[in-house]
Short mmCIF file of C-alpha atoms in Angstrom, two decimals:
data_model
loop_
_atom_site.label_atom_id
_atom_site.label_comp_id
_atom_site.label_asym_id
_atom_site.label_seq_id
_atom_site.Cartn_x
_atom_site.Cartn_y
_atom_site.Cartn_z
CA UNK A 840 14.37 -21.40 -23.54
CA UNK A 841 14.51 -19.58 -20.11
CA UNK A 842 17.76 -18.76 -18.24
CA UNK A 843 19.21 -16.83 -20.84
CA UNK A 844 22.04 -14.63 -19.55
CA UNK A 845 21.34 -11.31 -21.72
CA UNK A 846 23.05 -7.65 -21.42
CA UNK A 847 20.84 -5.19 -21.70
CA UNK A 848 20.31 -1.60 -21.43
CA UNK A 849 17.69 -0.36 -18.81
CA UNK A 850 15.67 2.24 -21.03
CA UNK A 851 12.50 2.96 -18.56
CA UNK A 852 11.12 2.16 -15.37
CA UNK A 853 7.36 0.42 -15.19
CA UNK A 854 4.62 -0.50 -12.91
CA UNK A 855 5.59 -3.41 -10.47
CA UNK A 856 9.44 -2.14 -9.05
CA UNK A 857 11.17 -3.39 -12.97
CA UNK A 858 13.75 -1.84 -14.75
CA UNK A 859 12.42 -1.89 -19.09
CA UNK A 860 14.59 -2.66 -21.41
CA UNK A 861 14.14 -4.57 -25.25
CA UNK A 862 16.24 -7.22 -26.51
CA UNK A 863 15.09 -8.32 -30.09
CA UNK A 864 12.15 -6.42 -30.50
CA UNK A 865 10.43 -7.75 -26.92
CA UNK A 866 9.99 -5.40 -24.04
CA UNK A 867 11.85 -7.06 -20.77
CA UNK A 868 11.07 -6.49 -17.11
CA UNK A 869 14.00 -6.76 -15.12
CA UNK A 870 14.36 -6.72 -11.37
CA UNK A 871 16.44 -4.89 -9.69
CA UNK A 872 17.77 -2.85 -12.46
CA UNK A 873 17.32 1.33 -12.87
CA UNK A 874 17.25 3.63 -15.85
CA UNK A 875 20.51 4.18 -17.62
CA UNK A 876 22.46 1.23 -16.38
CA UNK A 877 23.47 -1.75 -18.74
CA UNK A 878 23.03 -5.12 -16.97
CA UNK A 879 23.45 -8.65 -17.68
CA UNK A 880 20.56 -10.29 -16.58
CA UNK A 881 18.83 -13.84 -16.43
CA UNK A 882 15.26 -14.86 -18.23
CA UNK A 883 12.99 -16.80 -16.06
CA UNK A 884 9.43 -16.02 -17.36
CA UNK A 885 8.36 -15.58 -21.18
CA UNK A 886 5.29 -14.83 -22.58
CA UNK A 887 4.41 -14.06 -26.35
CA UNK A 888 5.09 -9.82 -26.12
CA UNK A 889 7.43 -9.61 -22.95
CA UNK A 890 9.87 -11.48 -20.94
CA UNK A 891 10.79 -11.07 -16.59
CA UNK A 892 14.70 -11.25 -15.65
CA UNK A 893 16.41 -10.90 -12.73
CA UNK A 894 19.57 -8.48 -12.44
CA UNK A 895 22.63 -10.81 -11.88
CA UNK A 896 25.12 -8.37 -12.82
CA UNK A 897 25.05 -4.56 -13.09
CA UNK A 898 28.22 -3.70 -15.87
CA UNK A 899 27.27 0.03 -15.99
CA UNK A 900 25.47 1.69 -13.33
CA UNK A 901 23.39 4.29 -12.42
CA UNK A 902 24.48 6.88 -10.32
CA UNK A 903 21.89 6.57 -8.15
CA UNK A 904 22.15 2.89 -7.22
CA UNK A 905 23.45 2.44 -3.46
CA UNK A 906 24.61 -0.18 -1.30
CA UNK A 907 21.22 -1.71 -0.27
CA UNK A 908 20.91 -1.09 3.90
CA UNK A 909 19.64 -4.78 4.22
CA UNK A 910 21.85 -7.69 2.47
CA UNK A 911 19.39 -10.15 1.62
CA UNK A 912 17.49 -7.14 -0.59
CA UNK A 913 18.16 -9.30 -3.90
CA UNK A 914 15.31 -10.72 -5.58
CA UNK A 915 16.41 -14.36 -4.80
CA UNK A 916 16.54 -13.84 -1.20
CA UNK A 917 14.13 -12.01 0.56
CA UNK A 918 12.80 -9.35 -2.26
CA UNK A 919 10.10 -7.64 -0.39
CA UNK A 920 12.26 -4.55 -0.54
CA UNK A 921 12.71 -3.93 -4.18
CA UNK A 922 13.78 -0.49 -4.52
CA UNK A 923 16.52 -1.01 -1.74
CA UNK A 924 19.65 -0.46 -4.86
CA UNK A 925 18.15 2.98 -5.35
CA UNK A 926 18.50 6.22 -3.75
CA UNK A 927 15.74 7.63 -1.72
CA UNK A 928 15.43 10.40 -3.74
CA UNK A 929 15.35 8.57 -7.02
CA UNK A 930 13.21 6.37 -5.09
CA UNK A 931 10.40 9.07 -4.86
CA UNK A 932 11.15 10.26 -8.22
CA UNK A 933 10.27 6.65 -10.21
CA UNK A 934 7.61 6.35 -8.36
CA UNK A 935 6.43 10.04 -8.85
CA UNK A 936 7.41 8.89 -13.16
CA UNK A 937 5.04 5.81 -12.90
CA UNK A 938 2.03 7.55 -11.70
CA UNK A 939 2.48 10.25 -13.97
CA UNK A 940 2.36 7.24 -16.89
CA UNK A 941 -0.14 5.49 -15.79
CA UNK A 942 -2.63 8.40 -15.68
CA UNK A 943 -1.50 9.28 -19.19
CA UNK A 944 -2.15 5.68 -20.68
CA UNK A 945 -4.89 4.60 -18.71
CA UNK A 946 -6.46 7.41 -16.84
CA UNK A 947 -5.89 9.97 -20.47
CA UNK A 948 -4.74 12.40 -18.08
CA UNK A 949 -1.62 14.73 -18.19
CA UNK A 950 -0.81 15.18 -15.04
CA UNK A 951 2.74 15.41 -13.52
CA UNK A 952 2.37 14.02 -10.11
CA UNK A 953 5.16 14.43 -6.61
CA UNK A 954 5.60 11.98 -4.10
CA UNK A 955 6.51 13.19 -0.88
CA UNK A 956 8.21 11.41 2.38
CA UNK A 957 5.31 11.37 5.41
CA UNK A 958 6.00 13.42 7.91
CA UNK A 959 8.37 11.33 10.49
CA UNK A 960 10.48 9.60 8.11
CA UNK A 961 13.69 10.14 7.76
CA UNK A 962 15.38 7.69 5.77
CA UNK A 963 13.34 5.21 4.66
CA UNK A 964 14.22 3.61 7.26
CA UNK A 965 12.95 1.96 10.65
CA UNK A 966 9.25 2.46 9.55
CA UNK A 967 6.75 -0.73 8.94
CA UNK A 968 4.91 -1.23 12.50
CA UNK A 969 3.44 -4.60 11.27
CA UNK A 970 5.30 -7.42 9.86
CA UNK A 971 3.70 -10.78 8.81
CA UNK A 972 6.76 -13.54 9.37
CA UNK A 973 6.89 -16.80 7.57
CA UNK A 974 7.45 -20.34 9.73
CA UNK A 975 9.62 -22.81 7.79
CA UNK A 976 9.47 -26.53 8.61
CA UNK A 977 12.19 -26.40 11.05
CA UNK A 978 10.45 -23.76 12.97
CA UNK A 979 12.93 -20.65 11.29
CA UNK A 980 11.55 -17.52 10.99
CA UNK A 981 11.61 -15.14 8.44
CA UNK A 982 10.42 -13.89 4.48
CA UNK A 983 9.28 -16.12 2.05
CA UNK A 984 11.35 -15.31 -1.07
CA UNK A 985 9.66 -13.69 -4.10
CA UNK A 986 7.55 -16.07 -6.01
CA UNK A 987 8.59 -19.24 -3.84
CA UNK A 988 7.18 -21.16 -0.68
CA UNK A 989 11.00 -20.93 0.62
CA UNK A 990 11.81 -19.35 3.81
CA UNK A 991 14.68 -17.01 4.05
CA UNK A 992 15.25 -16.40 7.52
CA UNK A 993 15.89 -13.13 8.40
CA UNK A 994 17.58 -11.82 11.58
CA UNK A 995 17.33 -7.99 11.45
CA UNK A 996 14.73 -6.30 8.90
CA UNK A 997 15.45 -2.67 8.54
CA UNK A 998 12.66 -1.10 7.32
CA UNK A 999 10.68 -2.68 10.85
CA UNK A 1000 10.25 -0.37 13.58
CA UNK A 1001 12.42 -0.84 16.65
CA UNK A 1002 9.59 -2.91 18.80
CA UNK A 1003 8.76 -5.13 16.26
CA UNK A 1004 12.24 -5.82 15.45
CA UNK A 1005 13.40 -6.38 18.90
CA UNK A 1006 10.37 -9.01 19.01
CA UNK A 1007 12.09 -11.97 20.86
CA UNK A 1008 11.81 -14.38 18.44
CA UNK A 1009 12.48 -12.71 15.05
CA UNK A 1010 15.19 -14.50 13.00
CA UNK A 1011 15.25 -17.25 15.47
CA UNK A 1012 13.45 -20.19 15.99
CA UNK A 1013 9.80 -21.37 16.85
CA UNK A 1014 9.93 -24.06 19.01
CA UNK A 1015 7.75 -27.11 18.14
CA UNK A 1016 5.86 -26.54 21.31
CA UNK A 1017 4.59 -23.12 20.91
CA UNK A 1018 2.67 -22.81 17.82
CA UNK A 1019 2.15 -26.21 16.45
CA UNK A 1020 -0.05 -25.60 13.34
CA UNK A 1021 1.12 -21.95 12.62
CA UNK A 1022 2.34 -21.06 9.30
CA UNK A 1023 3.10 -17.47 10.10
CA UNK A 1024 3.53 -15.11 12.81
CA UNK A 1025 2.55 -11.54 12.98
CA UNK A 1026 4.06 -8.50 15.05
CA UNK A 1027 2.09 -5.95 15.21
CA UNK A 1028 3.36 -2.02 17.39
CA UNK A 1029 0.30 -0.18 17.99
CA UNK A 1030 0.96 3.47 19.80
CA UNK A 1031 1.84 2.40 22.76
CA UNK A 1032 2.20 -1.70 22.55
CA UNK A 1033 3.55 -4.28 20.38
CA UNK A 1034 1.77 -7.83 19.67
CA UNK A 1035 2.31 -10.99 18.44
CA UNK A 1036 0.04 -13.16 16.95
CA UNK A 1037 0.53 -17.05 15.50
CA UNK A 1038 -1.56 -18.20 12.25
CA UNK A 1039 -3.27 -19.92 13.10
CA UNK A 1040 -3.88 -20.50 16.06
CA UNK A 1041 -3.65 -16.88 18.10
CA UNK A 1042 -5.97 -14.54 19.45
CA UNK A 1043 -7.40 -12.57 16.39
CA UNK A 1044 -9.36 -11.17 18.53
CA UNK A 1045 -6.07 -8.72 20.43
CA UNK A 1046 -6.53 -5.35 19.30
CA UNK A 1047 -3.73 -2.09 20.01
CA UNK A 1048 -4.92 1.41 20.45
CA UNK A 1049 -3.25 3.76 17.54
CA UNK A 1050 -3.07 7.58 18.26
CA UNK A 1051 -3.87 9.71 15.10
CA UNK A 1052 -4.56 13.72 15.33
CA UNK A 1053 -5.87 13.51 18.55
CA UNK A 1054 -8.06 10.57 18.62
CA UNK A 1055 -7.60 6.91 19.26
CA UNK A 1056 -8.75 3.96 17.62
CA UNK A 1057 -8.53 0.46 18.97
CA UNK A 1058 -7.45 -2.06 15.40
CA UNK A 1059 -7.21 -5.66 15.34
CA UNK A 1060 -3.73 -7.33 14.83
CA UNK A 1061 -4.62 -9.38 12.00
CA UNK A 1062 -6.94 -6.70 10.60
CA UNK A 1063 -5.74 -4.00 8.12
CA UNK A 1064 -3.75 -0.38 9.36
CA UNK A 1065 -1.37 2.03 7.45
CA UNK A 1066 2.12 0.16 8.30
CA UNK A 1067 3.83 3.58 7.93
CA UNK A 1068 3.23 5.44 11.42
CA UNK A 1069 3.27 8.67 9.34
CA UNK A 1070 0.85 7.17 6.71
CA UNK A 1071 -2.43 7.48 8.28
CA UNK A 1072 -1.54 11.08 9.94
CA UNK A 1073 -0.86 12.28 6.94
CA UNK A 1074 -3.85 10.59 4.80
CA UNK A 1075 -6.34 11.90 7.98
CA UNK A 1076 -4.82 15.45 7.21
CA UNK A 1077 -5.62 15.26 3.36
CA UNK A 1078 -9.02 14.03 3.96
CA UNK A 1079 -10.01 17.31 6.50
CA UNK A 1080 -8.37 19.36 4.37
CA UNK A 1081 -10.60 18.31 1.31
CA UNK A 1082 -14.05 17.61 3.37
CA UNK A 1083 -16.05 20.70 3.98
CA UNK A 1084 -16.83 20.89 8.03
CA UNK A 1085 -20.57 21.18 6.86
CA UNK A 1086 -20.68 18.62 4.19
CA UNK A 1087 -22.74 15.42 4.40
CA UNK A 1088 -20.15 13.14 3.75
CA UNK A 1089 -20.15 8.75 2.43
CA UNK A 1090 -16.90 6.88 4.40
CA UNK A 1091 -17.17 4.14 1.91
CA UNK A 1092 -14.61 0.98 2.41
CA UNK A 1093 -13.91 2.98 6.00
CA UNK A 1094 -11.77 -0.02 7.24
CA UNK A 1095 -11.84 0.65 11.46
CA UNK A 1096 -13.68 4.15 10.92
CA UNK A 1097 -10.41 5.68 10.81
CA UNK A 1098 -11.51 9.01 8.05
CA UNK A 1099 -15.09 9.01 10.15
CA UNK A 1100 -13.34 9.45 13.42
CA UNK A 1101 -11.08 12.15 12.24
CA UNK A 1102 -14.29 13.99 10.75
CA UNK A 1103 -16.52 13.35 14.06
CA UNK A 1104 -13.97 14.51 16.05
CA UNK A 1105 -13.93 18.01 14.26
CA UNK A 1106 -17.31 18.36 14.37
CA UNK A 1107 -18.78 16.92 11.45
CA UNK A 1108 -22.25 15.91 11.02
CA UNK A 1109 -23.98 13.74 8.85
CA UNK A 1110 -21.74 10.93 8.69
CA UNK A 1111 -21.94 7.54 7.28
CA UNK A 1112 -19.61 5.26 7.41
CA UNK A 1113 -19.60 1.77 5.27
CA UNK A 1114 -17.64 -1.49 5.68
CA UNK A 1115 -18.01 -4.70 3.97
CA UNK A 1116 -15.75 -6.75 6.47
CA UNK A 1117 -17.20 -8.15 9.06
CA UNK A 1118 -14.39 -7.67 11.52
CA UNK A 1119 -13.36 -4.02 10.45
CA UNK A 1120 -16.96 -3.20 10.48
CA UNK A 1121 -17.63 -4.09 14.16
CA UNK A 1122 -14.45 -2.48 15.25
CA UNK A 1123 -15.41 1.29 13.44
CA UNK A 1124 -18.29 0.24 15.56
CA UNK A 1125 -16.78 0.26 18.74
CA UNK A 1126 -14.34 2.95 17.65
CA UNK A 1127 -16.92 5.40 16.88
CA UNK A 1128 -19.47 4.73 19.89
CA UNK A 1129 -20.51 8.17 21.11
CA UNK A 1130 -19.77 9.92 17.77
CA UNK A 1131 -22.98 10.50 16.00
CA UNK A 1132 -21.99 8.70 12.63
CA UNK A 1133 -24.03 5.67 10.98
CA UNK A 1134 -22.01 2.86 10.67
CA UNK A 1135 -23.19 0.10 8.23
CA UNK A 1136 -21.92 -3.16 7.24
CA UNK A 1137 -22.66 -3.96 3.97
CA UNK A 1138 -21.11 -4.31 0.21
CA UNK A 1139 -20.07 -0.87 -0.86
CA UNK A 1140 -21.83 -1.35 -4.11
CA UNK A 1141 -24.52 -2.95 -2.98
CA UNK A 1142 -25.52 -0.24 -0.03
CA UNK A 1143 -25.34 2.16 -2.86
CA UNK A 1144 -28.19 1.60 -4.54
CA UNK A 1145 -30.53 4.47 -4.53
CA UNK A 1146 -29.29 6.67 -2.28
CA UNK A 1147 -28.36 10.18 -3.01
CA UNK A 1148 -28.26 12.27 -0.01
CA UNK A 1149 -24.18 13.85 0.23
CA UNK A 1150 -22.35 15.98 -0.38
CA UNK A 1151 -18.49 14.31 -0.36
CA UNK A 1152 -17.84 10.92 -0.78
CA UNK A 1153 -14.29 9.82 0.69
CA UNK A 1154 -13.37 6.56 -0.82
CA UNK A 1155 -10.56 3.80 0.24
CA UNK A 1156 -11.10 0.93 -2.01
CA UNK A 1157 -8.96 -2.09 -1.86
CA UNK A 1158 -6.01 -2.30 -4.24
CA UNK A 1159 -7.91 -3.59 -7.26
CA UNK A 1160 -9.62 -0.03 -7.03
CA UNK A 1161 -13.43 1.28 -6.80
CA UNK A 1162 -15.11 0.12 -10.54
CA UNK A 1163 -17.43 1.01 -12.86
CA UNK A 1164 -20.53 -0.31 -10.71
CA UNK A 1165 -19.60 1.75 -7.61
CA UNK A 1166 -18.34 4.82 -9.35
CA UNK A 1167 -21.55 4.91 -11.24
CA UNK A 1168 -23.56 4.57 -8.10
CA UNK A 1169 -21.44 7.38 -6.71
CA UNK A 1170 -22.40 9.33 -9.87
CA UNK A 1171 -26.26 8.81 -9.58
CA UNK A 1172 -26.09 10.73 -5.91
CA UNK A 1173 -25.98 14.16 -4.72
CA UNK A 1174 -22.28 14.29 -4.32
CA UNK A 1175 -20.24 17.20 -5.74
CA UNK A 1176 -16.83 15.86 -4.51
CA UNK A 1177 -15.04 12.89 -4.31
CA UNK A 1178 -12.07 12.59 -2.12
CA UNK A 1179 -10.23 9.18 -3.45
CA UNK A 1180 -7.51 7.08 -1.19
CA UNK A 1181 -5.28 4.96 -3.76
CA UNK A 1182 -2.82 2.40 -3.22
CA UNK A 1183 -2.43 1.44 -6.67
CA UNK A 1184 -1.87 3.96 -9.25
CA UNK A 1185 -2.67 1.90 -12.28
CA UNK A 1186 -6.01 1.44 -10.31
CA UNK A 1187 -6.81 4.81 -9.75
CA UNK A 1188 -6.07 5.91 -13.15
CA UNK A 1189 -8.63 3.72 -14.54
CA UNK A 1190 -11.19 4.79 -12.16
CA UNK A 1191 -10.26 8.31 -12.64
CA UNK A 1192 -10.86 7.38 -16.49
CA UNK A 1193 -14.39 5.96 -15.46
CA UNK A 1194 -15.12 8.95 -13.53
CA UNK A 1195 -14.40 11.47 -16.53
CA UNK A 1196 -17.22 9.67 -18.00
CA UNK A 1197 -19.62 10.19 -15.63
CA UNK A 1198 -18.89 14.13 -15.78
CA UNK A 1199 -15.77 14.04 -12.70
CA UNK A 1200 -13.23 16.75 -13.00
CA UNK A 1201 -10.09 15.74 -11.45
CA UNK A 1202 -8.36 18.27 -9.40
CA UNK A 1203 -5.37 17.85 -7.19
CA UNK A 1204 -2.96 14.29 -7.26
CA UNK A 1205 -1.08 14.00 -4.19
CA UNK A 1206 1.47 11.03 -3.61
CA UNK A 1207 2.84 9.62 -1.20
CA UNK A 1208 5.58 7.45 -0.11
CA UNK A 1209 4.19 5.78 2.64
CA UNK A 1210 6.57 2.81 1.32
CA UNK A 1211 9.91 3.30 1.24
CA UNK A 1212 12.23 0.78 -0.55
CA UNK A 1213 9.97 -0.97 -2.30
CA UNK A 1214 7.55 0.08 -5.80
CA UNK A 1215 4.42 0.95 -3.72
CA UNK A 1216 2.89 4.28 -3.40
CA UNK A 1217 0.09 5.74 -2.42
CA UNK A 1218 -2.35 8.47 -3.78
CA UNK A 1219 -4.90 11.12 -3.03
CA UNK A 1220 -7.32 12.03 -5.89
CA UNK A 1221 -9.85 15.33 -4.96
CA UNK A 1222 -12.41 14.82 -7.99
CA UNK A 1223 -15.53 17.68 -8.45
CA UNK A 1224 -18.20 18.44 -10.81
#
């Protein structure tokens, strides 16, 4: 049965944010638990080769376990922050072990792979510039707790930035007056502004003006943006750095145009730039009037279809990753490089699998911790052939 109380020792370190361990033969996944330490921990989920638990107590720990910064960082309170009981440096260094194993057993690649702060961050700290709150019946705000509808209402997130924490009415009440059918309520600092936006109900349409590497780029609150301010600096960097200036380059899942406005802005010519969402789409739009790139909006794979004509393809594909059908179409074009954004290394491994078959030679791995105290990282992949 489930809610067994079992000690166990923390062996390895997977994909997700869970300490591994084995009890009986049958791997477990437990939250908030770290290599070496020997924890007694509760069952709550078990399937037919592994089990999930849930640290309750940690009998031997790691040395690099800390005092988490925030106090409801337990994975039956708020649990967005899952990494919070680790060191920063041992932090970077799981995540830097995961993506190494995921491109060995997925990707067949042996490739030992750093992850390195953004510029700007010190501490991991005082960093996410867009925070989606939860509404709870009574009108409290706050984080919905891992795997459950309920509401923990939090007063001062840590890993926010300083506007969108000091947003008036975080960890405090929404009266029944102001947003009577929202669910959730979004603050949002751009460069220069902060917003706030009820859903539903608010303006989707407000948009804040972001600064990167000399340009600026009007993005929609509700729409999608690098949380970390150092995040899209930093990816904008790797993609000039790995895009030729003369190149014909594919933007493909460009989001508000941010890689094509980078590019334009340095000069370079013979730019597309593709978006399947309607809303992102019509913003790279706007954001790259007067910049002589092509914007389209269309399916990614779709829009492939028997073109040919590039040189580097820079691709940002949502978590679940590219695919066969749109790494094939890549493969049937000109292109001699591929310049690959990952959020999800288990995701990039198999496409970086997919791409070895079509003749891809994978070059340089950069990561990135663009998330500090939690399990997510992010990637850059420079493929050739």
């Amino acid at each position: 049965m489930n809610d067994d109380l079992l000690e166990l020792e923390i062996t390895g370190f997977a994909h997700g944010g869970y300490g591994v361990a084995r009890y009986e033969g049958v791997v477990v996944f437990v939250a908030a638990a770290l290599p070496g330490e020997t924890v007694l921990a509760r069952v709550h989920t078990r399937r037919k080769r592994f089990w999930f638990a849930v640290t309750e107590v940690v009998a031997v720990p790691s040395p690099d376990r800390v005092t988490p910064p925030c106090p409801l960082a337990r994975p039956d309170l708020c649990g967005g922050c899952d990494l919070q009981h680790a060191s920063l440096t041992r932090q970077r260094g799981l995540k830097s072990q995961v993506i190494t194993e995921q491109l060995a057993r997925l990707g067949g690649l042996d490739r030992s792979v750093t992850v390195a702060a953004v510029p700007g961050d010190r501490d991991g700290l005082d960093w996410r510039t867009r925070v989606r709150y939860s509404i709870a019946p009574d009108g409290h705000v706050g984080f919905r707790r891992a795997g459950s509808s309920h509401v923990v209402v939090v007063k001062d997130c840590p890993i926010a930035t300083p506007a969108v924490r000091e947003a008036e009415f975080a960890g405090t009440r929404v009266t029944a007056g102001a947003w009577p059918d929202a669910e959730e309520v979004i603050v949002a600092a751009g460069s220069e502004a902060v917003a706030v936006c009820p859903v539903p109900g608010g303006d989707r349409r407000q948009v804040l003006r972001e600064s990167v590497l000399g340009v600026d780029l009007w993005v929609g609150v509700t729409g999608f943006w690098q949380v970390h301010p150092g995040a899209a600096p930093a990816l904008a960097s790797a993609v000039l750095a790995n895009v030729a200036p003369g190149a014909r380059v594919w933007d493909l899942y460009a989001g508000v145009g941010l890689f094509s406005k980078v590019l334009a802005h340095r000069g370079q010519q013979h730019l597309v730039c593709v978006e399947g969402d309607r809303r992102a789409s019509d913003q790279a739009r706007k954001n790259l009037r007067g910049s002589d790139v092509e914007v389209v909006r269309s399916d990614v794979a779709r829009w492939l279809g028997g073109r040919s004509d590039v040189d580097t393809v820079v691709l940002d594909p949502p978590r679940s990753g590219a695919g066969r059908e749109v790494l094939d179409g890549i493969s049937a074009t000109n292109a001699s490089r591929i310049v690959y954004i990952a959020c999800d290394p288990a995701a990039l491994a198999r496409d970086l699998r997919i791409a070895g078959d079509s003749g891809w030679m994978v070059g340089s791995i950069e990561g990135y911790d663009m998330f500090p105290m939690t399990h997510h990282v992010e990637c850059v992949a420079v493929l050739d052939r």
